[in-house]
Amino acid sequence: MGMKTLKRFLAGLVSPVAGAWMGAALLVAGCASSTQITGTWKSPEAATTSFNRIVVTALTDNVVARQTIEAHLQTQLQQRGVTAVKSIDMQPPGLIQNNQSNPDAILEKIRGDGHNAILTVAVVDKDTETRYVPGTTMYAPMSRFGWYGSFRGYYGYMAPTLYNPGYYTQDKVYFLETNLYDAASDRLLWSAQSESYSPSSLQDFSEKFAELTVTRMQEENLIK
């Protein structure tokens, strides 16, 4: 993991087929949605390093997803006193799609603007889990003598008992990787792995994910 570089990531960002992910898929309603960080890695080089000017970027060709996730990460960083810039403002989608830029140019712009780190987010895998939702029986209130002594009465007694059959449903699980690169050295200093289970919407996922990620960065003394 330590050999990953920022330039290699930026090469993926420039590619017109880079990381088709989340976007509309996150709009599928699920059961009990949740997002959590499952693990982190920190380079020994980051032991005495913290950053205060960060470029945030979501590796996706879905413009709405990119804008939403970058905006929430930017907000969380700014609330902690960090100067944060969205990559979509520095590198509009049109330039990437038309391949009018390159990794070296992007990296030089980041450095030239005084930023000392870049935070990247990408979905690295996704899975589908099938689960069974049991049926339910519901009872409606009945009159005191409504069922007794006749078919109509008995039918009236039984009819209020309603049954909804069980069914199978599928939940989506997304596995994400968040990397923090040192802009000066072009080296990976920190990485976090996250899971998002059955997200109900892009907005809800993005807000929770950004809060969890930046909070963990602060706890690990990566920002100042």
PDB file of C-alpha atoms in Angstrom:
ATOM      1  CA  MET A   1       0.000   0.000   0.000  1.00  0.00           C
ATOM      2  CA  GLY A   2       2.829   2.369   0.794  1.00  0.00           C
ATOM      3  CA  MET A   3       4.017   2.384  -2.815  1.00  0.00           C
ATOM      4  CA  LYS A   4       0.862   4.005  -4.113  1.00  0.00           C
ATOM      5  CA  THR A   5       1.415   7.508  -5.399  1.00  0.00           C
ATOM      6  CA  LEU A   6      -0.766  10.497  -6.007  1.00  0.00           C
ATOM      7  CA  LYS A   7       0.268  10.616  -9.648  1.00  0.00           C
ATOM      8  CA  ARG A   8      -1.037   7.087 -10.237  1.00  0.00           C
ATOM      9  CA  PHE A   9      -4.374   8.091  -8.764  1.00  0.00           C
ATOM     10  CA  LEU A  10      -4.540  11.224 -10.900  1.00  0.00           C
ATOM     11  CA  ALA A  11      -3.940   9.104 -13.984  1.00  0.00           C
ATOM     12  CA  GLY A  12      -7.156   7.286 -13.134  1.00  0.00           C
ATOM     13  CA  LEU A  13      -8.964  10.559 -12.567  1.00  0.00           C
ATOM     14  CA  VAL A  14      -8.049  11.803 -16.041  1.00  0.00           C
ATOM     15  CA  SER A  15      -9.190   8.608 -17.750  1.00  0.00           C
ATOM     16  CA  PRO A  16     -12.644   8.973 -19.356  1.00  0.00           C
ATOM     17  CA  VAL A  17     -13.613   5.528 -18.041  1.00  0.00           C
ATOM     18  CA  ALA A  18     -12.517   6.235 -14.482  1.00  0.00           C
ATOM     19  CA  GLY A  19     -14.503   4.515 -11.742  1.00  0.00           C
ATOM     20  CA  ALA A  20     -18.197   4.394 -12.669  1.00  0.00           C
ATOM     21  CA  TRP A  21     -19.717   4.017  -9.176  1.00  0.00           C
ATOM     22  CA  MET A  22     -22.386   5.082  -6.665  1.00  0.00           C
ATOM     23  CA  GLY A  23     -24.434   7.746  -8.386  1.00  0.00           C
ATOM     24  CA  ALA A  24     -27.846   6.365  -9.221  1.00  0.00           C
ATOM     25  CA  ALA A  25     -27.127   3.057  -7.483  1.00  0.00           C
ATOM     26  CA  LEU A  26     -27.121   4.828  -4.130  1.00  0.00           C
ATOM     27  CA  LEU A  27     -30.653   6.036  -4.719  1.00  0.00           C
ATOM     28  CA  VAL A  28     -32.052   2.534  -4.204  1.00  0.00           C
ATOM     29  CA  ALA A  29     -33.904   2.362  -0.910  1.00  0.00           C
ATOM     30  CA  GLY A  30     -32.751  -0.325   1.475  1.00  0.00           C
ATOM     31  CA  CYS A  31     -33.524  -1.776   4.854  1.00  0.00           C
ATOM     32  CA  ALA A  32     -31.510  -0.368   7.755  1.00  0.00           C
ATOM     33  CA  SER A  33     -28.759   1.574   6.023  1.00  0.00           C
ATOM     34  CA  SER A  34     -25.414   2.081   7.728  1.00  0.00           C
ATOM     35  CA  THR A  35     -21.932   3.358   6.938  1.00  0.00           C
ATOM     36  CA  GLN A  36     -18.827   2.547   8.939  1.00  0.00           C
ATOM     37  CA  ILE A  37     -15.036   2.649   8.752  1.00  0.00           C
ATOM     38  CA  THR A  38     -13.725  -0.905   8.989  1.00  0.00           C
ATOM     39  CA  GLY A  39      -9.983  -0.199   9.132  1.00  0.00           C
ATOM     40  CA  THR A  40      -7.211   2.332   8.580  1.00  0.00           C
ATOM     41  CA  TRP A  41      -3.521   2.311   7.699  1.00  0.00           C
ATOM     42  CA  LYS A  42      -1.050   5.088   8.464  1.00  0.00           C
ATOM     43  CA  SER A  43       2.451   5.412   7.074  1.00  0.00           C
ATOM     44  CA  PRO A  44       5.289   5.899   9.568  1.00  0.00           C
ATOM     45  CA  GLU A  45       6.116   9.008   7.534  1.00  0.00           C
ATOM     46  CA  ALA A  46       2.839  10.543   8.704  1.00  0.00           C
ATOM     47  CA  ALA A  47       3.715  10.277  12.395  1.00  0.00           C
ATOM     48  CA  THR A  48       4.763  13.924  12.593  1.00  0.00           C
ATOM     49  CA  THR A  49       2.818  15.261   9.619  1.00  0.00           C
ATOM     50  CA  SER A  50      -0.534  17.030   9.522  1.00  0.00           C
ATOM     51  CA  PHE A  51      -2.200  19.027   6.770  1.00  0.00           C
ATOM     52  CA  ASN A  52      -4.183  22.244   6.598  1.00  0.00           C
ATOM     53  CA  ARG A  53      -4.754  22.723   2.845  1.00  0.00           C
ATOM     54  CA  ILE A  54      -6.432  19.723   1.224  1.00  0.00           C
ATOM     55  CA  VAL A  55      -7.951  19.028  -2.182  1.00  0.00           C
ATOM     56  CA  VAL A  56     -10.828  16.520  -1.972  1.00  0.00           C
ATOM     57  CA  THR A  57     -11.838  14.387  -4.914  1.00  0.00           C
ATOM     58  CA  ALA A  58     -14.282  11.545  -5.565  1.00  0.00           C
ATOM     59  CA  LEU A  59     -13.162   9.175  -8.296  1.00  0.00           C
ATOM     60  CA  THR A  60     -16.321   8.856 -10.372  1.00  0.00           C
ATOM     61  CA  ASP A  61     -17.599   9.965 -13.741  1.00  0.00           C
ATOM     62  CA  ASN A  62     -21.025  10.629 -12.189  1.00  0.00           C
ATOM     63  CA  VAL A  63     -20.995  14.409 -11.819  1.00  0.00           C
ATOM     64  CA  VAL A  64     -23.782  14.543  -9.222  1.00  0.00           C
ATOM     65  CA  ALA A  65     -22.091  11.951  -7.004  1.00  0.00           C
ATOM     66  CA  ARG A  66     -18.731  13.670  -7.370  1.00  0.00           C
ATOM     67  CA  GLN A  67     -20.115  17.100  -6.508  1.00  0.00           C
ATOM     68  CA  THR A  68     -22.128  15.810  -3.534  1.00  0.00           C
ATOM     69  CA  ILE A  69     -19.374  13.773  -1.887  1.00  0.00           C
ATOM     70  CA  GLU A  70     -16.685  16.387  -2.437  1.00  0.00           C
ATOM     71  CA  ALA A  71     -18.938  19.111  -1.027  1.00  0.00           C
ATOM     72  CA  HIS A  72     -19.638  17.177   2.178  1.00  0.00           C
ATOM     73  CA  LEU A  73     -15.970  16.343   2.701  1.00  0.00           C
ATOM     74  CA  GLN A  74     -15.099  19.987   2.119  1.00  0.00           C
ATOM     75  CA  THR A  75     -17.669  21.113   4.693  1.00  0.00           C
ATOM     76  CA  GLN A  76     -16.434  18.679   7.346  1.00  0.00           C
ATOM     77  CA  LEU A  77     -12.826  19.758   6.841  1.00  0.00           C
ATOM     78  CA  GLN A  78     -13.681  23.447   6.898  1.00  0.00           C
ATOM     79  CA  GLN A  79     -15.587  23.003  10.161  1.00  0.00           C
ATOM     80  CA  ARG A  80     -12.302  21.835  11.659  1.00  0.00           C
ATOM     81  CA  GLY A  81     -10.322  24.792  10.392  1.00  0.00           C
ATOM     82  CA  VAL A  82      -8.835  23.131   7.309  1.00  0.00           C
ATOM     83  CA  THR A  83      -8.762  24.938   3.973  1.00  0.00           C
ATOM     84  CA  ALA A  84     -10.444  22.479   1.607  1.00  0.00           C
ATOM     85  CA  VAL A  85     -11.056  22.709  -2.135  1.00  0.00           C
ATOM     86  CA  LYS A  86     -13.198  20.436  -4.321  1.00  0.00           C
ATOM     87  CA  SER A  87     -11.378  18.912  -7.271  1.00  0.00           C
ATOM     88  CA  ILE A  88     -14.453  19.463  -9.430  1.00  0.00           C
ATOM     89  CA  ASP A  89     -13.807  23.205  -9.103  1.00  0.00           C
ATOM     90  CA  MET A  90     -10.167  22.798 -10.140  1.00  0.00           C
ATOM     91  CA  GLN A  91     -10.755  20.172 -12.824  1.00  0.00           C
ATOM     92  CA  PRO A  92     -14.264  20.436 -14.329  1.00  0.00           C
ATOM     93  CA  PRO A  93     -15.799  17.241 -15.750  1.00  0.00           C
ATOM     94  CA  GLY A  94     -15.551  18.466 -19.334  1.00  0.00           C
ATOM     95  CA  LEU A  95     -11.773  18.650 -19.227  1.00  0.00           C
ATOM     96  CA  ILE A  96     -11.505  15.118 -17.891  1.00  0.00           C
ATOM     97  CA  GLN A  97     -13.942  13.674 -20.413  1.00  0.00           C
ATOM     98  CA  ASN A  98     -12.112  15.371 -23.263  1.00  0.00           C
ATOM     99  CA  ASN A  99      -8.728  14.297 -21.843  1.00  0.00           C
ATOM    100  CA  GLN A 100      -7.515  17.888 -21.978  1.00  0.00           C
ATOM    101  CA  SER A 101      -5.319  17.489 -18.922  1.00  0.00           C
ATOM    102  CA  ASN A 102      -2.806  15.038 -17.475  1.00  0.00           C
ATOM    103  CA  PRO A 103      -1.672  13.859 -14.035  1.00  0.00           C
ATOM    104  CA  ASP A 104       1.480  15.971 -14.032  1.00  0.00           C
ATOM    105  CA  ALA A 105      -0.465  19.136 -14.836  1.00  0.00           C
ATOM    106  CA  ILE A 106      -3.051  18.434 -12.135  1.00  0.00           C
ATOM    107  CA  LEU A 107      -0.386  17.745  -9.523  1.00  0.00           C
ATOM    108  CA  GLU A 108       1.532  20.877 -10.427  1.00  0.00           C
ATOM    109  CA  LYS A 109      -1.632  22.956 -10.134  1.00  0.00           C
ATOM    110  CA  ILE A 110      -2.338  21.493  -6.703  1.00  0.00           C
ATOM    111  CA  ARG A 111       1.174  22.345  -5.543  1.00  0.00           C
ATOM    112  CA  GLY A 112       1.138  25.738  -7.217  1.00  0.00           C
ATOM    113  CA  ASP A 113      -2.060  26.711  -5.423  1.00  0.00           C
ATOM    114  CA  GLY A 114      -0.410  25.946  -2.099  1.00  0.00           C
ATOM    115  CA  HIS A 115      -2.251  22.735  -1.223  1.00  0.00           C
ATOM    116  CA  ASN A 116      -0.235  20.200   0.723  1.00  0.00           C
ATOM    117  CA  ALA A 117      -2.448  17.109   0.448  1.00  0.00           C
ATOM    118  CA  ILE A 118      -5.168  15.466  -1.592  1.00  0.00           C
ATOM    119  CA  LEU A 119      -7.930  13.246  -0.204  1.00  0.00           C
ATOM    120  CA  THR A 120      -9.370  10.709  -2.633  1.00  0.00           C
ATOM    121  CA  VAL A 121     -12.464   8.506  -2.412  1.00  0.00           C
ATOM    122  CA  ALA A 122     -13.283   5.516  -4.605  1.00  0.00           C
ATOM    123  CA  VAL A 123     -15.592   2.523  -4.516  1.00  0.00           C
ATOM    124  CA  VAL A 124     -13.354  -0.518  -4.864  1.00  0.00           C
ATOM    125  CA  ASP A 125     -16.019  -3.236  -4.761  1.00  0.00           C
ATOM    126  CA  LYS A 126     -19.718  -3.865  -4.261  1.00  0.00           C
ATOM    127  CA  ASP A 127     -21.778  -6.866  -3.231  1.00  0.00           C
ATOM    128  CA  THR A 128     -25.416  -7.921  -3.179  1.00  0.00           C
ATOM    129  CA  GLU A 129     -26.943  -9.702  -0.198  1.00  0.00           C
ATOM    130  CA  THR A 130     -30.290 -11.485  -0.424  1.00  0.00           C
ATOM    131  CA  ARG A 131     -32.443 -11.717   2.710  1.00  0.00           C
ATOM    132  CA  TYR A 132     -35.928 -12.997   3.497  1.00  0.00           C
ATOM    133  CA  VAL A 133     -38.522 -10.665   4.984  1.00  0.00           C
ATOM    134  CA  PRO A 134     -41.058 -12.780   6.948  1.00  0.00           C
ATOM    135  CA  GLY A 135     -44.773 -12.422   6.342  1.00  0.00           C
ATOM    136  CA  THR A 136     -47.007 -10.692   8.866  1.00  0.00           C
ATOM    137  CA  THR A 137     -50.508 -11.322  10.190  1.00  0.00           C
ATOM    138  CA  MET A 138     -52.706  -8.395  11.131  1.00  0.00           C
ATOM    139  CA  TYR A 139     -55.937  -8.518  13.138  1.00  0.00           C
ATOM    140  CA  ALA A 140     -58.776  -6.040  12.864  1.00  0.00           C
ATOM    141  CA  PRO A 141     -61.144  -5.442  15.817  1.00  0.00           C
ATOM    142  CA  MET A 142     -64.476  -7.349  15.744  1.00  0.00           C
ATOM    143  CA  SER A 143     -67.913  -6.837  17.211  1.00  0.00           C
ATOM    144  CA  ARG A 144     -68.875  -8.839  20.278  1.00  0.00           C
ATOM    145  CA  PHE A 145     -71.194 -11.338  18.567  1.00  0.00           C
ATOM    146  CA  GLY A 146     -70.279 -10.836  14.900  1.00  0.00           C
ATOM    147  CA  TRP A 147     -69.185 -14.368  14.043  1.00  0.00           C
ATOM    148  CA  TYR A 148     -71.621 -16.632  15.893  1.00  0.00           C
ATOM    149  CA  GLY A 149     -74.191 -18.991  14.295  1.00  0.00           C
ATOM    150  CA  SER A 150     -74.057 -18.277  10.535  1.00  0.00           C
ATOM    151  CA  PHE A 151     -71.755 -18.351   7.533  1.00  0.00           C
ATOM    152  CA  ARG A 152     -72.000 -14.611   7.177  1.00  0.00           C
ATOM    153  CA  GLY A 153     -71.143 -14.143  10.815  1.00  0.00           C
ATOM    154  CA  TYR A 154     -68.239 -16.589  10.636  1.00  0.00           C
ATOM    155  CA  TYR A 155     -66.930 -15.026   7.437  1.00  0.00           C
ATOM    156  CA  GLY A 156     -67.187 -11.638   9.042  1.00  0.00           C
ATOM    157  CA  TYR A 157     -65.139 -12.986  11.941  1.00  0.00           C
ATOM    158  CA  MET A 158     -62.388 -14.463   9.795  1.00  0.00           C
ATOM    159  CA  ALA A 159     -62.140 -11.824   7.074  1.00  0.00           C
ATOM    160  CA  PRO A 160     -60.477  -9.178   9.284  1.00  0.00           C
ATOM    161  CA  THR A 161     -57.499 -11.525   9.723  1.00  0.00           C
ATOM    162  CA  LEU A 162     -55.126 -10.342   7.004  1.00  0.00           C
ATOM    163  CA  TYR A 163     -51.855 -11.953   5.962  1.00  0.00           C
ATOM    164  CA  ASN A 164     -49.002 -10.339   4.046  1.00  0.00           C
ATOM    165  CA  PRO A 165     -46.763 -13.053   2.571  1.00  0.00           C
ATOM    166  CA  GLY A 166     -43.007 -13.002   3.058  1.00  0.00           C
ATOM    167  CA  TYR A 167     -40.651 -12.037   0.272  1.00  0.00           C
ATOM    168  CA  TYR A 168     -36.991 -11.876  -0.681  1.00  0.00           C
ATOM    169  CA  THR A 169     -35.173  -8.593  -1.123  1.00  0.00           C
ATOM    170  CA  GLN A 170     -31.652  -7.596  -2.092  1.00  0.00           C
ATOM    171  CA  ASP A 171     -29.406  -5.152  -0.254  1.00  0.00           C
ATOM    172  CA  LYS A 172     -26.370  -3.466  -1.755  1.00  0.00           C
ATOM    173  CA  VAL A 173     -23.067  -3.267   0.118  1.00  0.00           C
ATOM    174  CA  TYR A 174     -20.411  -0.829  -1.120  1.00  0.00           C
ATOM    175  CA  PHE A 175     -16.742  -1.070  -0.154  1.00  0.00           C
ATOM    176  CA  LEU A 176     -14.851   2.217  -0.301  1.00  0.00           C
ATOM    177  CA  GLU A 177     -11.223   3.264  -0.059  1.00  0.00           C
ATOM    178  CA  THR A 178     -10.192   6.725   1.080  1.00  0.00           C
ATOM    179  CA  ASN A 179      -6.572   7.785   0.578  1.00  0.00           C
ATOM    180  CA  LEU A 180      -4.620  10.807   1.791  1.00  0.00           C
ATOM    181  CA  TYR A 181      -1.592  11.758  -0.290  1.00  0.00           C
ATOM    182  CA  ASP A 182       1.215  14.183   0.451  1.00  0.00           C
ATOM    183  CA  ALA A 183       1.217  16.593  -2.488  1.00  0.00           C
ATOM    184  CA  ALA A 184       4.908  17.432  -2.100  1.00  0.00           C
ATOM    185  CA  SER A 185       6.276  13.880  -2.025  1.00  0.00           C
ATOM    186  CA  ASP A 186       3.547  12.228  -4.133  1.00  0.00           C
ATOM    187  CA  ARG A 187       3.281   9.466  -1.504  1.00  0.00           C
ATOM    188  CA  LEU A 188       0.347   7.754   0.181  1.00  0.00           C
ATOM    189  CA  LEU A 189       0.355   8.547   3.905  1.00  0.00           C
ATOM    190  CA  TRP A 190      -3.021   7.260   5.107  1.00  0.00           C
ATOM    191  CA  SER A 191      -5.765   4.958   3.875  1.00  0.00           C
ATOM    192  CA  ALA A 192      -9.176   4.014   5.262  1.00  0.00           C
ATOM    193  CA  GLN A 193     -11.525   1.217   4.273  1.00  0.00           C
ATOM    194  CA  SER A 194     -15.264   1.748   4.678  1.00  0.00           C
ATOM    195  CA  GLU A 195     -18.495  -0.142   4.100  1.00  0.00           C
ATOM    196  CA  SER A 196     -21.863   1.340   3.241  1.00  0.00           C
ATOM    197  CA  TYR A 197     -24.775  -1.059   3.688  1.00  0.00           C
ATOM    198  CA  SER A 198     -27.961  -0.495   1.719  1.00  0.00           C
ATOM    199  CA  PRO A 199     -27.655   3.319   1.513  1.00  0.00           C
ATOM    200  CA  SER A 200     -31.036   5.002   1.218  1.00  0.00           C
ATOM    201  CA  SER A 201     -29.811   7.997  -0.780  1.00  0.00           C
ATOM    202  CA  LEU A 202     -26.665   9.635  -2.072  1.00  0.00           C
ATOM    203  CA  GLN A 203     -27.239  12.613   0.227  1.00  0.00           C
ATOM    204  CA  ASP A 204     -27.602  10.549   3.407  1.00  0.00           C
ATOM    205  CA  PHE A 205     -24.626   8.365   2.571  1.00  0.00           C
ATOM    206  CA  SER A 206     -22.407  11.313   1.675  1.00  0.00           C
ATOM    207  CA  GLU A 207     -23.138  13.257   4.859  1.00  0.00           C
ATOM    208  CA  LYS A 208     -22.461  10.272   7.120  1.00  0.00           C
ATOM    209  CA  PHE A 209     -19.399   9.142   5.202  1.00  0.00           C
ATOM    210  CA  ALA A 210     -17.810  12.600   5.254  1.00  0.00           C
ATOM    211  CA  GLU A 211     -18.410  13.022   8.978  1.00  0.00           C
ATOM    212  CA  LEU A 212     -16.936   9.610   9.822  1.00  0.00           C
ATOM    213  CA  THR A 213     -13.920  10.079   7.563  1.00  0.00           C
ATOM    214  CA  VAL A 214     -12.895  13.547   8.690  1.00  0.00           C
ATOM    215  CA  THR A 215     -13.494  12.686  12.347  1.00  0.00           C
ATOM    216  CA  ARG A 216     -11.125   9.722  12.007  1.00  0.00           C
ATOM    217  CA  MET A 217      -8.546  11.914  10.255  1.00  0.00           C
ATOM    218  CA  GLN A 218      -8.685  14.323  13.170  1.00  0.00           C
ATOM    219  CA  GLU A 219      -8.378  11.499  15.699  1.00  0.00           C
ATOM    220  CA  GLU A 220      -5.268  10.246  13.908  1.00  0.00           C
ATOM    221  CA  ASN A 221      -3.722  13.748  13.871  1.00  0.00           C
ATOM    222  CA  LEU A 222      -3.703  14.066  10.090  1.00  0.00           C
ATOM    223  CA  ILE A 223      -5.260  17.521   9.989  1.00  0.00           C
ATOM    224  CA  LYS A 224      -4.519  20.683  11.902  1.00  0.00           C
TER     225      LYS A 224
END
